[in-house]
C-alpha cells in the first residue's frame, strides 16, 4: 500500500491543508532520518528530500498514499543553526499541526538509535501526552549501533528512556539506510491509515 505514495503538498500554513481521512505523522529531531524513513517506507529513493545538512525539511510535507490517507513529514525540532525566532516559528507550526488535525491517528517520534533520545524528545513525548496525542517511538540508524547491541537491546533501552512498556507494538528499531526492520512499522502505519 505505502509504495503508492505520491507527493501531495508542502506548506507552512496548517490551515491551508484540506480535510483528510487519516494521517500518520513522522516527527523527531532534525537530521534523525525522518525523510529517509518515509522513502524507505514507500520504497522510493527521492520521494522525500534528504540532506546531509540538518534542517532540510522546513515545511510540512504531505505524502498521499491513497485518497485522503497521508504520511506527514514534519520539520525537525531542535535545529540549532537557525535563529531563535525561526525555531519558535517552527515549533508553533508543529504544535498547531498536532493539535488541529483531527484525523491524525499516530505520531511516530524518530530518535537516533546510537545517540538515544534527548531532552527534546522527552519534551515532545510529554507535550503529546498532555494533549492526548498518541505516539510511538522509532529508533533509526540502527546500522550505526555496534553489532553486539541487538535490535531488542535498542528497543528495550529506548523504552526505558521513555518510561513506556517495551512492547513491539510501541517501539520500533530500523535502519533507513539499510532499509532494515520496516516490516512491523509498515504494518502499523497501514493499520492506522485504514482505521
Ligand atoms: N547511517 C545512517 N544514516 C542515515 C539513516 N537514515 C538517514 N540517515 C542520514 O541522516 C541524514 C539526515 O537524513 P534525513 O532523512 O534528511 O533526516 P531528517 O530527519 O529528515 O532531517 P531534517 O529534515 O533536517 O529534519 C542524511 O545524511 C541521511 O543519509 C540510517 O538509517 N543510517
Ligand atoms: Mg527531512
Short mmCIF file of C-alpha atoms and ligand atoms in Angstrom, two decimals:
data_model
loop_
_atom_site.label_atom_id
_atom_site.label_comp_id
_atom_site.label_asym_id
_atom_site.label_seq_id
_atom_site.Cartn_x
_atom_site.Cartn_y
_atom_site.Cartn_z
CA UNK A 1 0.00 0.00 0.00
CA UNK A 2 2.65 2.55 1.03
CA UNK A 3 4.58 2.18 -2.21
CA UNK A 4 1.75 4.01 -3.94
CA UNK A 5 2.61 7.21 -2.06
CA UNK A 6 2.97 10.40 -4.07
CA UNK A 7 3.94 13.90 -3.03
CA UNK A 8 0.82 15.89 -2.24
CA UNK A 9 1.68 19.25 -0.71
CA UNK A 10 4.33 21.27 1.05
CA UNK A 11 3.17 24.10 3.27
CA UNK A 12 3.95 26.14 6.35
CA UNK A 13 0.33 27.08 6.74
CA UNK A 14 -1.58 24.41 8.64
CA UNK A 15 -4.90 25.99 7.74
CA UNK A 16 -4.19 25.56 4.03
CA UNK A 17 -4.41 21.78 4.30
CA UNK A 18 -7.67 20.15 3.25
CA UNK A 19 -9.51 17.61 5.36
CA UNK A 20 -8.12 14.10 5.26
CA UNK A 21 -9.37 10.68 6.25
CA UNK A 22 -6.32 9.51 8.18
CA UNK A 23 -2.85 10.83 8.83
CA UNK A 24 0.26 9.37 10.40
CA UNK A 25 2.96 11.80 11.39
CA UNK A 26 6.72 11.43 11.30
CA UNK A 27 8.33 13.70 13.85
CA UNK A 28 11.68 13.99 15.59
CA UNK A 29 14.85 16.00 15.95
CA UNK A 30 16.46 17.48 12.92
CA UNK A 31 18.66 15.03 10.99
CA UNK A 32 17.45 11.80 12.67
CA UNK A 33 16.30 10.48 9.32
CA UNK A 34 12.58 11.32 9.12
CA UNK A 35 12.61 11.92 5.37
CA UNK A 36 14.80 8.84 4.82
CA UNK A 37 12.27 6.76 6.75
CA UNK A 38 9.46 7.98 4.52
CA UNK A 39 11.46 6.97 1.45
CA UNK A 40 12.20 3.56 2.96
CA UNK A 41 8.55 3.03 3.91
CA UNK A 42 7.38 3.88 0.41
CA UNK A 43 10.24 2.06 -1.35
CA UNK A 44 11.24 5.26 -3.10
CA UNK A 45 14.60 6.93 -3.48
CA UNK A 46 13.65 10.56 -3.68
CA UNK A 47 10.07 10.95 -2.57
CA UNK A 48 11.11 12.95 0.49
CA UNK A 49 14.14 15.24 0.20
CA UNK A 50 17.09 14.02 2.26
CA UNK A 51 20.05 16.13 3.21
CA UNK A 52 23.36 15.96 4.97
CA UNK A 53 22.56 19.45 6.23
CA UNK A 54 20.23 19.34 9.22
CA UNK A 55 17.13 21.45 8.94
CA UNK A 56 16.38 20.43 5.37
CA UNK A 57 12.67 19.86 5.85
CA UNK A 58 11.40 23.28 6.82
CA UNK A 59 7.77 22.90 5.99
CA UNK A 60 5.05 20.33 6.48
CA UNK A 61 5.38 17.83 3.63
CA UNK A 62 2.39 15.69 2.91
CA UNK A 63 2.57 12.40 1.00
CA UNK A 64 -0.64 10.80 -0.11
CA UNK A 65 -0.80 7.01 -0.03
CA UNK A 66 -4.33 6.93 -1.40
CA UNK A 67 -7.15 9.45 -1.47
CA UNK A 68 -7.13 11.27 1.88
CA UNK A 69 -4.62 8.92 3.54
CA UNK A 70 -1.45 10.75 4.36
CA UNK A 71 2.04 10.32 5.70
CA UNK A 72 3.19 13.69 7.02
CA UNK A 73 6.83 14.75 7.32
CA UNK A 74 7.11 17.49 9.94
CA UNK A 75 10.08 19.85 10.22
CA UNK A 76 12.69 18.53 12.64
CA UNK A 77 12.78 20.18 16.04
CA UNK A 78 15.85 21.39 17.90
CA UNK A 79 17.85 22.51 14.90
CA UNK A 80 20.44 24.85 16.38
CA UNK A 81 21.65 26.73 13.32
CA UNK A 82 18.60 28.87 12.78
CA UNK A 83 17.58 31.96 14.65
CA UNK A 84 15.57 31.68 17.85
CA UNK A 85 12.64 33.32 16.09
CA UNK A 86 12.70 30.81 13.28
CA UNK A 87 12.92 27.90 15.70
CA UNK A 88 9.99 29.31 17.64
CA UNK A 89 8.04 29.66 14.42
CA UNK A 90 8.75 26.02 13.50
CA UNK A 91 7.67 24.83 16.93
CA UNK A 92 4.46 26.79 16.55
CA UNK A 93 3.78 25.11 13.20
CA UNK A 94 4.47 21.66 14.65
CA UNK A 95 2.27 22.33 17.69
CA UNK A 96 -0.53 23.83 15.65
CA UNK A 97 -0.46 20.90 13.28
CA UNK A 98 -0.52 18.29 16.01
CA UNK A 99 -3.34 19.96 17.90
CA UNK A 100 -5.53 20.88 14.94
CA UNK A 101 -5.58 17.81 12.75
CA UNK A 102 -8.48 15.67 13.91
CA UNK A 103 -7.69 12.87 11.50
CA UNK A 104 -4.18 12.24 12.87
CA UNK A 105 -4.03 8.67 14.02
CA UNK A 106 -0.49 8.27 15.28
CA UNK A 107 2.70 10.25 15.77
CA UNK A 108 5.96 8.39 15.32
CA UNK A 109 8.80 10.07 17.19
CA UNK A 110 12.02 9.16 15.41
CA UNK A 111 15.17 9.02 17.53
CA UNK A 112 18.78 8.20 16.69
CA UNK A 113 19.49 4.64 17.89
CA UNK A 114 23.12 5.45 18.65
CA UNK A 115 22.60 8.82 20.34
CA UNK A 116 19.41 7.75 22.08
CA UNK A 117 16.54 10.07 22.88
CA UNK A 118 17.37 13.59 24.02
CA UNK A 119 15.69 16.06 26.31
CA UNK A 120 13.87 17.47 23.28
CA UNK A 121 12.32 14.08 22.55
CA UNK A 122 11.17 13.72 26.16
CA UNK A 123 9.66 17.19 25.94
CA UNK A 124 7.88 16.17 22.77
CA UNK A 125 6.57 12.95 24.36
CA UNK A 126 5.39 14.87 27.45
CA UNK A 127 3.73 17.50 25.31
CA UNK A 128 1.94 14.87 23.20
CA UNK A 129 0.76 13.09 26.35
CA UNK A 130 -0.55 16.36 27.74
CA UNK A 131 -2.69 16.87 24.65
CA UNK A 132 -3.69 13.21 24.47
CA UNK A 133 -1.97 12.72 21.14
CA UNK A 134 -0.96 9.06 20.79
CA UNK A 135 2.65 8.39 19.87
CA UNK A 136 5.11 5.58 19.27
CA UNK A 137 8.88 5.63 19.04
CA UNK A 138 11.16 4.58 16.19
CA UNK A 139 14.90 4.18 16.76
CA UNK A 140 16.53 4.83 13.38
CA UNK A 141 20.14 4.46 12.19
CA UNK A 142 20.43 1.01 13.81
CA UNK A 143 23.22 0.32 11.30
CA UNK A 144 25.43 2.68 13.36
CA UNK A 145 24.94 0.70 16.54
CA UNK A 146 27.72 -1.81 17.37
CA UNK A 147 26.95 -5.36 16.22
CA UNK A 148 26.68 -6.73 19.77
CA UNK A 149 23.89 -4.28 20.55
CA UNK A 150 20.95 -6.17 19.11
CA UNK A 151 17.70 -4.66 17.94
CA UNK A 152 15.96 -5.89 21.05
CA UNK A 153 18.55 -4.11 23.23
CA UNK A 154 17.95 -0.90 21.29
CA UNK A 155 14.22 -1.30 21.81
CA UNK A 156 14.48 -2.11 25.50
CA UNK A 157 16.77 0.84 26.16
CA UNK A 158 14.58 3.21 24.19
CA UNK A 159 11.51 2.02 26.07
CA UNK A 160 13.33 2.53 29.37
CA UNK A 161 14.30 6.08 28.46
CA UNK A 162 10.73 7.00 27.63
CA UNK A 163 9.37 5.01 30.58
CA UNK A 164 6.98 3.14 28.31
CA UNK A 165 6.39 -0.59 28.02
CA UNK A 166 8.99 -2.45 25.98
CA UNK A 167 6.38 -3.58 23.57
CA UNK A 168 7.00 -4.45 19.94
CA UNK A 169 3.86 -2.53 19.09
CA UNK A 170 5.17 0.66 20.68
CA UNK A 171 8.90 0.73 19.90
CA UNK A 172 10.45 0.04 16.52
CA UNK A 173 14.09 -0.31 15.53
CA UNK A 174 15.04 0.35 11.91
CA UNK A 175 17.77 1.44 9.57
CA UNK A 176 16.50 3.66 6.78
CA UNK A 177 19.93 3.47 5.18
CA UNK A 178 19.94 -0.34 5.02
CA UNK A 179 16.15 -0.44 4.67
CA UNK A 180 16.13 -2.86 7.54
CA UNK A 181 13.43 -3.63 10.12
CA UNK A 182 10.50 -1.97 8.34
CA UNK A 183 8.01 -4.85 8.22
CA UNK A 184 6.40 -4.16 11.61
CA UNK A 185 6.44 -0.40 11.21
CA UNK A 186 4.79 -0.64 7.79
CA UNK A 187 2.06 -2.91 9.11
CA UNK A 188 1.45 -0.49 11.97
CA UNK A 189 1.18 2.55 9.70
CA UNK A 190 -1.13 0.80 7.23
CA UNK A 191 -3.35 -0.24 10.14
CA UNK A 192 -3.73 3.38 11.26
CA UNK A 193 -4.27 4.71 7.74
CA UNK A 194 -7.06 2.22 7.29
CA UNK A 195 -8.63 2.82 10.70
N1 LIG B 1 23.79 5.67 8.95
C1 LIG B 1 22.53 6.05 8.69
N2 LIG B 1 22.30 7.31 8.23
C2 LIG B 1 21.01 7.65 7.98
C3 LIG B 1 19.92 6.76 8.21
N3 LIG B 1 18.79 7.43 7.91
C4 LIG B 1 19.16 8.67 7.50
N4 LIG B 1 20.49 8.81 7.53
C5 LIG B 1 21.28 10.02 7.16
O1 LIG B 1 20.97 11.05 8.07
C6 LIG B 1 20.97 12.32 7.39
C7 LIG B 1 19.64 13.01 7.59
O2 LIG B 1 18.61 12.30 6.95
P1 LIG B 1 17.19 12.96 6.65
O3 LIG B 1 16.30 11.84 6.23
O4 LIG B 1 17.33 14.13 5.76
O5 LIG B 1 16.81 13.46 8.13
P2 LIG B 1 15.58 14.35 8.60
O6 LIG B 1 15.22 13.89 9.96
O7 LIG B 1 14.51 14.33 7.56
O8 LIG B 1 16.26 15.79 8.68
P3 LIG B 1 15.53 17.24 8.69
O9 LIG B 1 14.59 17.28 7.53
O10 LIG B 1 16.68 18.17 8.54
O11 LIG B 1 14.84 17.37 9.99
C8 LIG B 1 21.29 12.02 5.92
O12 LIG B 1 22.67 12.20 5.72
C9 LIG B 1 20.90 10.55 5.78
O13 LIG B 1 21.59 9.90 4.75
C10 LIG B 1 20.21 5.45 8.70
O14 LIG B 1 19.35 4.60 8.92
N5 LIG B 1 21.54 5.16 8.93
MG1 LIG B 2 13.61 15.85 6.50
#
